[in-house]
Amino acid sequence: IVFVVTLVLRCNYVSQKDSWWVLHPDEIFQAMEVAYSELQGYGFRPYEFLPPASGPNVTSARMQESMLGMYAMRSFIYPRILTGAGYIALLLGYNSSLFVLWRMFHASITSCLPLSVYVFCKVVTGNHDLSMISCILVASSTHLWVFGTHTLLNSFLSPFVFLVIGYLIKFITAFSVENNINGNVQEMGNGIQHNNNNDYNIHTMNNCNGVHRCNKQVDTSNHESVQIGRNESRVCHVFVLGYFSGLFVYIRPDLLSLLICVLLPYMPRVLTHLKAMLSSIRIYICISGCVTGILTGVLEDFLSYGSFVVTPYQWISFNVFNGYAKRMFGTMPTLFYLQIFFGNNILLFLSVSILIVTIYTFNRTSAIHDFLRKTSLTFICMFLMYSLQGHKEARFLHDAFVLFYICCGLLLYILVQHLSSVVSLFSSKCLSQQVYLCFLLFCFISSQYQSVPNSTDNSVKEWTYEGKTDSHDVNVCLDFIGQQSDVTGVFMDRDIHMTGGYTVLRQNVPWFSLINTEFREFSKESRLAVWSFYGNREISITSQISNYVHIQNTPFLLKCLIRQKEYNYLVMKITRQFITRGYVEVFRYGTMHVLKRSFDSQEESYLEKVEKSITDNKNTTILKYEGQWLMSYGNYNLAENKFIKSAEINSDLQVYQFLVELYRRKGEPVKTRDAFTACKQKFVEADCLKNARKITLFEHERISLK
């Protein structure tokens, strides 16, 4: 029932436009947008899913990314699954938004997490009540609701991961159970043989009717766990267990830390029975399954990227060994994750309660208390491990939140037992426990329901990447444009990373949009050709663009929009100051509206006059800044224009250095010599031979090879 209710609520939620806000760019550009570009032949693709840079026409920006290891950092398996789901839907006649379809597909998978948690707890503890409580808490959690309704890899894999981990723990503990049983049976057999030699009647010994009867009595105390252990130890099950363990770690390398932390409390048992494990063929079958899973990932990488790359190594090298992630995306304080718990009254109360109960019951030896200590230790290890990382985001704690709510389930289970023994509301202790439990669960579910973020207010600001709150309005506007038949190009004054991309737009047209602090044009000519299972694909990438305009050069941006008539649909903030003629509002939603170019003859004449009246930017720093990036992106003609205009205003050493470098890259030796000669006439020759100092206006641009 919990699974079905969770499934219905989540699918209903993601199908509504109110849920179209973007939690993090990765839910689009590392999932749906990659799948869309595979399926439809066009779309955005981030550097994590690009093959190694090669060929004569590679831009220096993309070459810089490759030298930093910014390529082939993610396995295609997750986008491939989305592509498969979309392909089947299209074959069945589905012609609506793939954005909605994939969100519903993802929500259907993540709705299985409560079911997986139930199985995990049931397999490890054998306790149905505890498993049900944990299942309900996981299904009701606000954090897991938010993560589960956005297409993030963490939340997609989590249901499968906890199933695998549960059976891994059972696989490990099965050895000790079997050894204990074998030892008991052998001791019983020795005792029977000893008594038989002394003329004792085995039928009367301890009321035992023969060896088989004694064996049954020994087995009864551990009947359920032994039966599960034997079932899971079958060759096929063990191989599958190892296979998915290896495959999941390959897809998400950071899952290795979760596996280590979860299995760490069980290591003493492993060491105790290490000899028995090493002498069993099942451990080698599990290892061979793990290796097969890893090789499956390697094969998928080879087929997807067209060359031999190992995406986990690329990811670990970039994020861990070189630490580029924290330099690109920022370093948060060590107590960042602790502030998430301290800033949430419910999480803070539960954390303190778990700590108190764990300390109070530290000397208890029951299986429930032992499981609480082990799960708490695992959660603390995960929490500390992620806290020590420089770059931090709440979504990284997805699996840690699952462990936390399992601890909360243990807490409620112990608390209800204690309350019913101290204060019994009814003559039946069982009924008292049920009432206490229902009341506590109702309080928790109510608190979580009230804290679910809503796109109609600013509550999503605490959740979204960089606190941006208008992604929902932008996506609805893009969806409206996607339904029009006369779209030839789209301009947008919002960050494209906080939108649904082409997955929402569904139009194969050029796109001019804001990214960070500049506007970038993604024309069809600037697209990168890549190979795919579905044929050649033309994808848009951020390191290969047609135009680059800084936000402080908006007059020039307006000139571009007027001159390039293909951009006939504009998505802009309602409060944005814009020309009042030539464009008409055709749609409005929330804080955004859609403007359409009218192409009326009188209005077009007016726009031409406006374009001619716009003067060039006189800020040489901005001109050189734009020129340097245009040169980096391979757009040499526009870069040359920027540098020449800057030289006309102020012919400093740096602009000559840029021109020399530009002409050298273009392969024009005459112009290179002329620029160098002009530089020598004004500056020292040795300085003219030096590379121009890079202009850096923002901190996020400072990452380099040094």
XYZ file of C-alpha atoms in Angstrom:
706
model
C 0.000 0.000 0.000
C 2.821 2.395 0.871
C 4.468 1.698 -2.479
C 1.257 2.211 -4.476
C 0.344 5.431 -2.630
C 3.878 6.796 -3.129
C 3.771 5.864 -6.819
C 0.404 7.539 -7.428
C 1.296 10.717 -5.531
C 4.683 11.179 -7.213
C 3.471 10.442 -10.739
C 0.557 12.815 -10.255
C 2.910 15.491 -8.929
C 5.495 15.322 -11.744
C 2.771 15.337 -14.420
C 1.639 18.805 -13.311
C 3.353 21.967 -14.537
C 3.663 23.243 -10.981
C 6.455 20.678 -10.494
C 8.510 21.843 -13.469
C 11.076 23.696 -11.366
C 14.703 22.610 -11.716
C 16.457 21.450 -8.563
C 19.895 21.166 -10.182
C 21.158 21.373 -13.791
C 22.351 17.760 -13.605
C 18.773 16.478 -13.552
C 18.417 17.865 -17.093
C 21.864 17.969 -18.662
C 23.201 14.693 -17.248
C 19.988 12.795 -17.803
C 17.051 13.873 -19.970
C 18.902 16.220 -22.330
C 21.520 13.566 -23.111
C 18.759 11.040 -23.773
C 16.862 13.558 -25.899
C 19.913 14.301 -28.051
C 20.368 10.552 -28.570
C 16.741 10.042 -29.513
C 15.996 13.153 -31.579
C 19.425 13.922 -33.046
C 19.858 17.400 -31.528
C 20.148 18.870 -28.059
C 22.638 20.014 -25.451
C 25.296 17.748 -24.050
C 27.642 18.604 -21.161
C 31.359 17.887 -21.121
C 30.740 14.857 -18.874
C 29.224 13.054 -21.875
C 31.585 14.224 -24.613
C 34.191 11.990 -26.255
C 37.876 12.994 -26.090
C 38.639 16.027 -28.267
C 40.203 15.120 -31.597
C 40.466 16.428 -35.145
C 41.866 19.585 -36.782
C 38.885 21.850 -35.987
C 38.819 21.416 -32.218
C 38.400 24.749 -30.445
C 40.970 25.758 -27.856
C 38.191 25.895 -25.244
C 37.370 22.249 -25.834
C 41.045 21.345 -25.956
C 41.470 23.016 -22.575
C 38.583 20.927 -21.234
C 40.214 17.751 -22.522
C 43.552 18.646 -20.953
C 41.734 19.128 -17.644
C 40.110 15.728 -18.043
C 36.665 17.228 -18.643
C 35.336 14.527 -20.959
C 33.780 11.046 -20.700
C 33.179 11.435 -16.963
C 29.788 9.727 -16.830
C 28.522 6.387 -18.065
C 25.809 6.489 -20.710
C 23.849 3.701 -18.992
C 21.366 5.981 -17.187
C 20.617 8.207 -20.240
C 20.497 4.989 -22.283
C 17.714 3.668 -20.039
C 15.771 6.916 -20.495
C 16.352 6.710 -24.250
C 14.987 3.177 -24.299
C 11.877 4.214 -22.371
C 11.338 7.148 -24.731
C 11.909 5.023 -27.824
C 9.334 2.458 -26.717
C 6.836 5.231 -25.934
C 7.312 6.736 -29.409
C 6.811 3.326 -31.012
C 3.547 2.997 -29.101
C 2.337 6.307 -30.529
C 3.240 8.701 -27.708
C 3.569 12.215 -29.190
C 3.529 14.446 -26.138
C 6.397 15.841 -24.046
C 9.295 13.482 -23.346
C 10.099 15.775 -20.431
C 6.902 14.685 -18.665
C 7.279 11.052 -19.736
C 10.806 10.726 -18.364
C 9.908 12.467 -15.118
C 7.049 10.017 -14.617
C 9.319 7.092 -15.479
C 11.909 8.300 -12.999
C 9.274 8.883 -10.309
C 7.985 5.347 -10.859
C 11.451 3.934 -10.216
C 12.161 6.101 -7.168
C 8.760 5.191 -5.712
C 10.224 1.702 -5.263
C 12.677 3.038 -2.667
C 10.281 2.496 0.289
C 9.775 -1.057 -0.947
C 13.545 -1.542 -1.217
C 14.062 -0.179 2.285
C 11.441 -2.594 3.581
C 13.226 -5.524 1.933
C 16.612 -4.219 3.141
C 15.479 -4.043 6.783
C 13.535 -7.318 6.560
C 16.479 -9.207 5.077
C 18.950 -7.816 7.622
C 16.778 -7.961 10.780
C 13.870 -10.250 9.910
C 11.585 -7.788 11.749
C 8.425 -6.890 9.803
C 7.312 -4.028 12.097
C 10.664 -2.257 11.968
C 10.799 -2.687 8.190
C 7.328 -1.193 7.779
C 8.107 1.832 9.961
C 11.313 2.575 8.004
C 9.422 2.095 4.746
C 6.793 4.685 5.757
C 9.392 7.201 6.963
C 11.378 6.957 3.715
C 8.189 7.368 1.658
C 7.175 10.444 3.679
C 10.525 12.260 3.820
C 10.533 15.703 2.203
C 14.146 15.388 1.110
C 13.630 12.001 -0.522
C 10.384 13.253 -2.092
C 12.197 16.197 -3.698
C 15.170 14.118 -4.864
C 12.864 11.359 -6.090
C 10.755 13.685 -8.246
C 13.769 15.122 -10.077
C 15.706 12.997 -12.554
C 18.925 12.678 -10.585
C 21.159 9.621 -10.913
C 21.455 9.305 -7.108
C 17.725 8.863 -6.592
C 17.304 6.609 -9.649
C 19.870 4.049 -8.479
C 18.991 4.164 -4.783
C 16.146 1.578 -4.827
C 18.393 -0.963 -6.557
C 21.397 -0.096 -4.400
C 19.647 -0.785 -1.088
C 18.294 -4.075 -2.400
C 21.813 -5.121 -3.351
C 23.325 -3.937 -0.064
C 20.689 -5.789 1.967
C 21.442 -9.058 0.237
C 25.195 -8.411 0.419
C 24.874 -8.189 4.196
C 22.833 -11.398 4.183
C 25.422 -13.037 1.962
C 28.167 -12.154 4.449
C 26.243 -13.168 7.569
C 25.122 -16.437 5.949
C 28.651 -17.819 6.329
C 28.701 -17.294 10.087
C 25.195 -18.740 10.489
C 26.074 -21.838 8.498
C 29.335 -22.283 10.380
C 27.514 -22.055 13.699
C 24.923 -24.584 12.538
C 27.568 -26.953 11.233
C 29.430 -26.628 14.508
C 26.293 -27.287 16.553
C 25.321 -30.245 14.405
C 28.833 -31.678 14.665
C 28.844 -31.203 18.443
C 25.418 -32.826 18.677
C 26.620 -35.710 16.519
C 29.676 -36.162 18.719
C 27.468 -36.122 21.811
C 25.142 -38.708 20.340
C 28.058 -40.921 19.350
C 29.522 -40.569 22.841
C 26.226 -41.467 24.499
C 25.684 -44.374 22.103
C 29.087 -45.810 23.018
C 28.013 -45.705 26.669
C 24.822 -47.707 25.966
C 22.543 -44.706 26.312
C 19.301 -44.656 24.313
C 19.414 -41.784 21.884
C 15.648 -41.788 21.668
C 15.360 -40.748 25.326
C 18.252 -38.249 25.444
C 16.886 -34.739 25.996
C 13.558 -35.946 24.616
C 15.274 -36.167 21.259
C 13.933 -38.570 18.661
C 17.056 -39.291 16.673
C 19.682 -37.121 15.030
C 17.318 -35.600 12.487
C 14.999 -34.508 15.270
C 17.909 -32.917 17.147
C 19.086 -31.198 13.996
C 15.647 -29.757 13.503
C 15.650 -28.363 17.029
C 19.015 -26.719 16.473
C 17.825 -25.277 13.183
C 14.558 -23.840 14.480
C 16.071 -20.876 16.303
C 17.620 -19.578 13.097
C 15.161 -21.076 10.620
C 14.202 -17.917 8.753
C 17.692 -16.431 8.446
C 19.228 -19.760 7.431
C 16.555 -20.318 4.802
C 17.116 -16.844 3.293
C 20.865 -17.318 3.468
C 20.659 -20.628 1.639
C 18.376 -19.204 -1.032
C 20.648 -16.225 -1.684
C 23.700 -18.434 -1.768
C 22.573 -20.177 -4.882
C 25.009 -19.663 -7.719
C 22.751 -17.556 -9.941
C 21.690 -15.256 -7.106
C 25.244 -14.730 -5.919
C 26.452 -13.933 -9.441
C 23.638 -11.405 -10.001
C 24.399 -9.854 -6.624
C 28.039 -9.351 -7.576
C 27.157 -8.190 -11.095
C 24.928 -5.326 -10.007
C 27.321 -4.345 -7.216
C 30.078 -3.873 -9.788
C 27.810 -2.197 -12.345
C 26.348 0.323 -9.888
C 29.778 1.290 -8.571
C 30.942 1.754 -12.157
C 27.991 4.032 -12.925
C 28.401 5.973 -9.672
C 31.929 5.621 -8.262
C 30.981 7.356 -5.010
C 28.727 4.370 -4.234
C 31.894 2.533 -3.265
C 32.076 4.711 -0.153
C 28.470 3.765 0.694
C 29.221 0.064 0.310
C 32.315 0.357 2.498
C 30.491 2.321 5.194
C 27.492 -0.034 5.273
C 29.594 -3.218 5.318
C 32.207 -1.835 7.739
C 30.307 -2.806 10.946
C 30.093 -6.378 9.651
C 33.828 -6.684 9.019
C 34.605 -8.328 12.404
C 32.227 -11.146 11.457
C 33.894 -11.401 8.056
C 37.349 -11.638 9.609
C 36.131 -14.267 12.060
C 34.873 -16.482 9.258
C 37.358 -15.375 6.609
C 38.769 -18.876 6.190
C 35.314 -20.327 5.558
C 34.526 -17.569 3.049
C 37.752 -18.040 1.125
C 37.190 -21.792 0.963
C 33.685 -21.327 -0.493
C 33.164 -21.126 -4.238
C 30.313 -18.660 -3.733
C 32.651 -15.782 -2.823
C 34.525 -16.272 -6.100
C 31.269 -16.426 -8.033
C 30.279 -13.105 -6.419
C 33.647 -11.580 -7.351
C 33.360 -12.829 -10.926
C 29.880 -11.279 -11.129
C 31.315 -7.978 -9.875
C 34.066 -8.077 -12.509
C 31.480 -8.848 -15.194
C 29.419 -5.830 -14.107
C 32.468 -3.580 -14.341
C 33.337 -4.963 -17.777
C 29.768 -4.241 -18.891
C 30.324 -0.594 -17.955
C 33.660 -0.542 -19.794
C 32.027 -1.992 -22.920
C 29.225 0.576 -22.748
C 31.802 3.371 -22.492
C 33.676 2.044 -25.512
C 30.500 1.844 -27.595
C 29.253 5.267 -26.470
C 32.459 7.288 -26.717
C 34.060 5.458 -29.619
C 37.340 5.000 -27.775
C 38.697 3.210 -24.749
C 37.858 5.386 -21.734
C 36.982 4.420 -18.174
C 34.436 6.923 -16.888
C 34.915 6.165 -13.142
C 38.626 6.937 -13.453
C 37.849 10.163 -15.312
C 35.339 11.183 -12.631
C 37.610 10.340 -9.691
C 40.603 12.024 -11.317
C 38.682 15.259 -11.928
C 36.811 15.446 -8.621
C 39.151 13.757 -6.142
C 42.744 13.586 -7.379
C 42.834 17.042 -8.992
C 40.080 18.681 -6.945
C 38.752 20.641 -9.912
C 35.113 20.323 -8.806
C 35.545 22.500 -5.731
C 37.512 25.050 -7.782
C 34.842 25.240 -10.479
C 31.702 25.029 -8.369
C 32.873 26.466 -5.069
C 33.977 25.232 -1.657
C 31.449 25.118 1.147
C 32.214 25.237 4.889
C 32.875 21.931 6.644
C 29.674 22.289 8.676
C 27.517 22.812 5.567
C 25.682 19.501 5.931
C 25.356 19.941 9.677
C 23.547 23.213 9.014
C 20.966 21.295 6.957
C 20.078 19.283 10.049
C 20.321 22.175 12.505
C 18.238 24.340 10.186
C 15.413 21.784 10.124
C 13.648 21.360 13.469
C 12.338 17.889 12.656
C 15.734 16.575 11.520
C 17.411 18.159 14.529
C 14.907 16.590 16.954
C 15.247 13.161 15.341
C 19.056 13.388 15.302
C 19.208 14.229 19.005
C 16.688 11.487 19.800
C 18.685 8.867 17.906
C 21.853 9.946 19.711
C 20.183 9.715 23.140
C 18.606 6.315 22.461
C 21.844 4.939 21.020
C 23.801 6.010 24.124
C 21.060 4.870 26.524
C 20.830 1.400 24.945
C 24.527 0.988 24.231
C 24.842 -2.059 26.487
C 21.729 -3.787 25.088
C 22.566 -6.881 23.078
C 19.339 -7.458 21.151
C 19.393 -7.622 17.357
C 17.392 -4.378 17.059
C 19.775 -2.378 19.230
C 22.741 -3.881 17.408
C 21.235 -2.861 14.059
C 20.646 0.680 15.388
C 24.288 0.998 16.404
C 25.530 -0.335 13.070
C 23.229 1.852 10.984
C 24.053 4.933 13.069
C 27.760 4.240 12.630
C 27.261 3.889 8.871
C 25.340 7.166 8.689
C 27.992 9.008 10.722
C 30.777 7.658 8.485
C 28.898 8.751 5.352
C 28.139 12.137 6.866
C 31.751 12.775 7.828
C 33.054 11.540 4.482
C 30.865 13.946 2.512
C 31.520 16.788 4.966
C 35.250 16.532 4.312
C 34.700 17.155 0.583
C 35.161 20.736 -0.593
C 32.115 21.018 -2.854
C 28.874 20.104 -1.102
C 25.248 19.812 -2.175
C 22.262 18.402 -0.298
C 21.524 15.906 -3.087
C 24.851 14.164 -2.438
C 23.391 13.001 0.896
C 20.523 11.087 -0.727
C 21.631 7.638 0.440
C 22.744 9.051 3.795
C 19.185 10.357 4.280
C 17.870 6.836 3.623
C 20.156 5.468 6.333
C 19.077 8.291 8.635
C 15.390 7.413 8.262
C 16.144 3.750 8.865
C 17.703 4.900 12.149
C 14.536 6.908 12.786
C 12.487 3.767 12.172
C 14.573 1.940 14.765
C 14.097 4.885 17.111
C 10.291 4.796 16.782
C 10.247 1.021 17.177
C 12.212 1.171 20.440
C 10.289 4.215 21.680
C 6.879 2.647 21.071
C 7.919 -0.533 22.876
C 9.127 1.521 25.838
C 6.042 3.765 25.974
C 3.622 0.835 25.842
C 5.435 -0.852 28.733
C 5.438 2.313 30.857
C 2.033 3.791 29.979
C -0.430 1.313 28.518
C -3.443 3.064 27.017
C -5.462 -0.118 26.685
C -5.571 -3.524 28.279
C -3.976 -4.900 25.152
C -0.299 -3.987 24.929
C -0.340 -4.564 21.179
C -3.196 -2.095 20.710
C -1.343 0.510 22.787
C 1.727 0.102 20.629
C -0.344 0.552 17.468
C -1.930 3.752 18.781
C 1.412 5.221 19.830
C 2.955 4.299 16.500
C 0.110 5.738 14.419
C 0.246 8.986 16.384
C 4.010 9.398 15.968
C 3.870 8.538 12.260
C 1.005 10.984 11.749
C 3.057 13.769 13.375
C 6.057 12.982 11.170
C 4.075 12.734 7.926
C 2.239 16.000 8.683
C 5.491 17.854 9.328
C 7.005 16.557 6.089
C 3.915 17.387 4.031
C 3.973 20.985 5.226
C 7.636 21.428 4.262
C 7.331 20.253 0.634
C 8.624 23.140 -1.549
C 6.143 24.905 -3.800
C 7.038 26.590 -7.086
C 4.397 29.283 -6.552
C 6.289 30.809 -3.638
C 9.927 31.228 -2.633
C 10.109 27.948 -0.709
C 12.039 26.347 -3.602
C 14.845 28.873 -3.098
C 16.265 26.808 -0.232
C 16.457 23.771 -2.495
C 17.463 24.968 -5.955
C 20.955 25.414 -7.348
C 22.241 28.891 -6.440
C 18.781 29.728 -5.063
C 17.214 30.402 -8.481
C 13.419 30.375 -8.366
C 12.161 31.133 -11.882
C 13.043 27.875 -13.664
C 9.446 26.704 -13.392
C 8.118 29.804 -15.188
C 10.808 29.530 -17.885
C 10.003 25.878 -18.585
C 6.304 26.589 -18.972
C 7.149 29.356 -21.468
C 9.472 27.040 -23.394
C 6.747 24.413 -23.477
C 4.397 26.987 -25.006
C 6.982 27.827 -27.706
C 7.448 24.130 -28.368
C 3.796 23.855 -29.346
C 4.074 26.579 -32.013
C 4.653 25.779 -35.692
C 6.512 28.936 -36.779
C 9.527 28.837 -34.449
C 12.859 29.542 -36.166
C 14.978 30.529 -33.159
C 14.741 31.230 -29.433
C 16.384 33.874 -27.271
C 16.241 33.678 -23.478
C 17.552 36.014 -20.798
C 17.608 33.264 -18.139
C 20.427 30.783 -17.461
C 19.939 27.869 -19.828
C 21.291 25.421 -17.229
C 18.235 26.070 -15.069
C 15.800 25.057 -17.826
C 14.610 21.829 -19.410
C 16.627 22.576 -22.560
C 15.554 21.111 -25.878
C 13.712 18.373 -23.964
C 11.065 20.959 -23.073
C 11.415 23.144 -26.191
C 11.074 20.256 -28.700
C 12.142 22.483 -31.612
C 15.273 21.948 -33.699
C 16.202 25.631 -33.860
C 19.182 27.824 -32.865
C 19.233 29.073 -29.288
C 20.679 32.313 -27.860
C 20.749 32.208 -24.076
C 22.354 33.426 -20.877
C 25.003 31.249 -19.190
C 26.552 32.597 -16.006
C 27.499 36.170 -16.953
C 27.372 36.048 -20.729
C 25.013 35.307 -23.593
C 26.036 32.464 -25.880
C 24.625 31.628 -29.276
C 24.170 27.963 -30.184
C 23.541 27.978 -33.907
C 23.147 24.879 -36.052
C 26.522 25.614 -37.669
C 28.317 25.461 -34.335
C 27.025 22.010 -33.419
C 29.355 19.068 -32.891
C 28.837 15.879 -34.900
C 29.015 12.717 -32.783
C 28.288 9.075 -33.456
C 25.389 7.286 -31.764
C 23.556 3.959 -31.828
C 20.743 5.834 -33.541
C 22.970 7.402 -36.216
C 24.992 10.610 -36.421
C 23.901 13.305 -33.997
C 24.415 17.096 -34.100
C 24.723 18.317 -30.523
C 25.230 21.731 -28.942
C 28.082 22.120 -26.469
C 29.171 25.082 -24.362
C 32.757 25.015 -25.653
C 31.798 25.463 -29.316
C 29.478 28.418 -29.981
C 28.658 31.060 -32.606
C 28.615 34.231 -30.535
C 29.541 35.486 -27.100
C 28.197 38.694 -25.548
C 28.960 39.876 -22.034
C 26.038 41.050 -19.872
C 27.585 44.541 -19.758
C 27.334 44.768 -23.541
C 23.546 44.410 -23.875
C 23.207 47.133 -26.568
C 25.283 44.954 -28.867
C 23.081 41.983 -27.878
C 20.000 43.915 -28.992
C 21.733 44.686 -32.279
C 22.349 40.952 -32.782
C 18.713 40.075 -32.083
C 17.434 42.690 -34.535
C 19.931 41.702 -37.230
C 19.428 37.943 -36.847
C 15.760 37.616 -37.677
C 15.678 33.852 -37.072
C 15.338 34.545 -33.345
C 11.618 35.224 -33.567
C 10.661 34.019 -30.057
C 12.033 35.657 -26.908
C 11.625 34.409 -23.335
C 12.241 37.301 -20.957
C 11.519 38.423 -17.447
C 8.435 40.614 -17.317
C 10.328 43.355 -15.488
C 13.103 43.400 -18.123
C 13.313 46.707 -20.001
C 13.034 46.045 -23.723
C 12.028 47.868 -26.885
C 8.271 48.376 -27.111
C 7.921 47.919 -30.863
C 8.648 45.065 -33.256
C 7.720 42.347 -30.733
C 4.351 41.407 -29.235
C 3.588 39.440 -26.098
C 1.948 36.096 -26.940
C 2.183 34.270 -23.617
C 2.757 35.075 -19.947
C 3.361 32.826 -16.975
C 4.503 33.808 -13.502
C 7.494 36.145 -13.713
C 8.201 35.417 -17.403
C 6.584 36.226 -20.726
C 7.071 35.221 -24.365
C 7.590 37.874 -27.048
C 7.188 37.128 -30.738
C 8.650 39.173 -33.571
C 5.754 40.641 -35.534
C 7.577 41.085 -38.895
C 5.249 43.962 -39.707
C 6.804 46.193 -42.410
C 6.547 49.377 -40.352
C 7.851 47.646 -37.245
C 10.764 46.184 -39.177
C 11.701 49.655 -40.452
C 11.662 50.873 -36.884
C 13.914 47.998 -35.771
C 16.401 48.790 -38.546
C 16.623 52.378 -37.316
C 17.161 51.165 -33.757
C 19.959 48.845 -34.903
C 21.764 51.636 -36.752
C 21.466 53.961 -33.760
C 23.197 51.523 -31.385
C 26.811 52.581 -30.878
C 29.666 50.200 -30.196
C 30.803 49.572 -26.647
C 33.697 51.852 -25.640
C 34.871 49.667 -22.778
C 38.067 48.074 -24.124
C 38.232 45.559 -21.284
C 34.810 44.162 -22.236
C 35.726 44.143 -25.935
C 38.977 42.293 -25.320
C 37.234 39.979 -22.869
C 34.621 39.016 -25.484
C 37.306 38.709 -28.154
C 39.442 36.403 -26.050
C 36.512 34.041 -25.455
C 35.353 34.170 -29.078
C 38.873 33.215 -30.108
C 38.829 30.384 -27.580
C 35.520 29.142 -28.994
C 36.887 29.160 -32.547
C 34.880 32.136 -33.821
C 37.880 34.031 -35.195
C 36.073 36.569 -37.384
C 33.985 37.994 -34.533
C 37.034 37.927 -32.258
C 39.061 39.895 -34.807
C 36.291 42.490 -34.996
C 36.327 42.885 -31.193
C 40.116 43.281 -31.016
C 40.234 45.813 -33.871
C 37.535 47.957 -32.237
C 39.428 47.801 -28.966
C 42.666 48.836 -30.731
C 40.898 51.814 -32.304
C 39.950 53.037 -28.832
C 43.155 52.125 -27.012
C 45.995 50.302 -28.776
C 47.674 48.771 -25.729
C 50.154 45.890 -25.670
C 47.556 43.293 -24.725
C 45.340 43.883 -27.756
C 48.324 43.474 -30.107
C 49.287 40.263 -28.353
C 45.724 39.008 -28.849
C 45.816 39.922 -32.543
C 49.135 38.143 -33.098
C 47.762 35.022 -31.426
C 44.484 35.254 -33.353
C 46.130 35.467 -36.779
C 48.539 32.689 -35.860
C 45.608 30.396 -35.017
C 43.814 31.361 -38.227
C 46.873 30.406 -40.227
C 47.390 33.861 -41.747
C 51.160 34.565 -41.626
C 50.930 37.931 -43.417
C 48.474 39.403 -40.921
C 50.449 37.814 -38.064
C 53.611 39.587 -39.262
C 51.777 42.894 -39.750
C 50.298 42.762 -36.238
C 53.692 41.884 -34.774
C 55.376 44.739 -36.691
C 52.767 47.219 -35.479
C 53.344 45.989 -31.929
C 57.154 46.426 -32.195
C 56.731 50.023 -33.254
C 55.062 50.864 -29.941
C 56.356 48.292 -27.460
C 59.408 46.158 -26.684
C 59.818 43.292 -29.131
C 60.257 40.718 -26.369
C 56.904 41.737 -24.872
C 55.185 41.390 -28.244
C 56.364 37.772 -28.417
C 54.695 36.929 -25.116
C 51.187 35.508 -24.874
C 48.514 37.951 -23.807
C 47.546 37.860 -20.144
C 44.155 36.227 -19.748
C 41.395 38.631 -18.715
C 39.485 37.195 -15.755
C 36.419 39.029 -14.535
C 34.823 36.290 -12.445
C 36.095 33.706 -9.980
C 34.586 30.697 -11.800
C 36.915 31.375 -14.763
C 40.115 30.940 -12.773
C 40.477 27.181 -13.208
C 43.421 26.361 -15.437
C 46.118 23.773 -15.978
C 48.470 25.437 -13.505
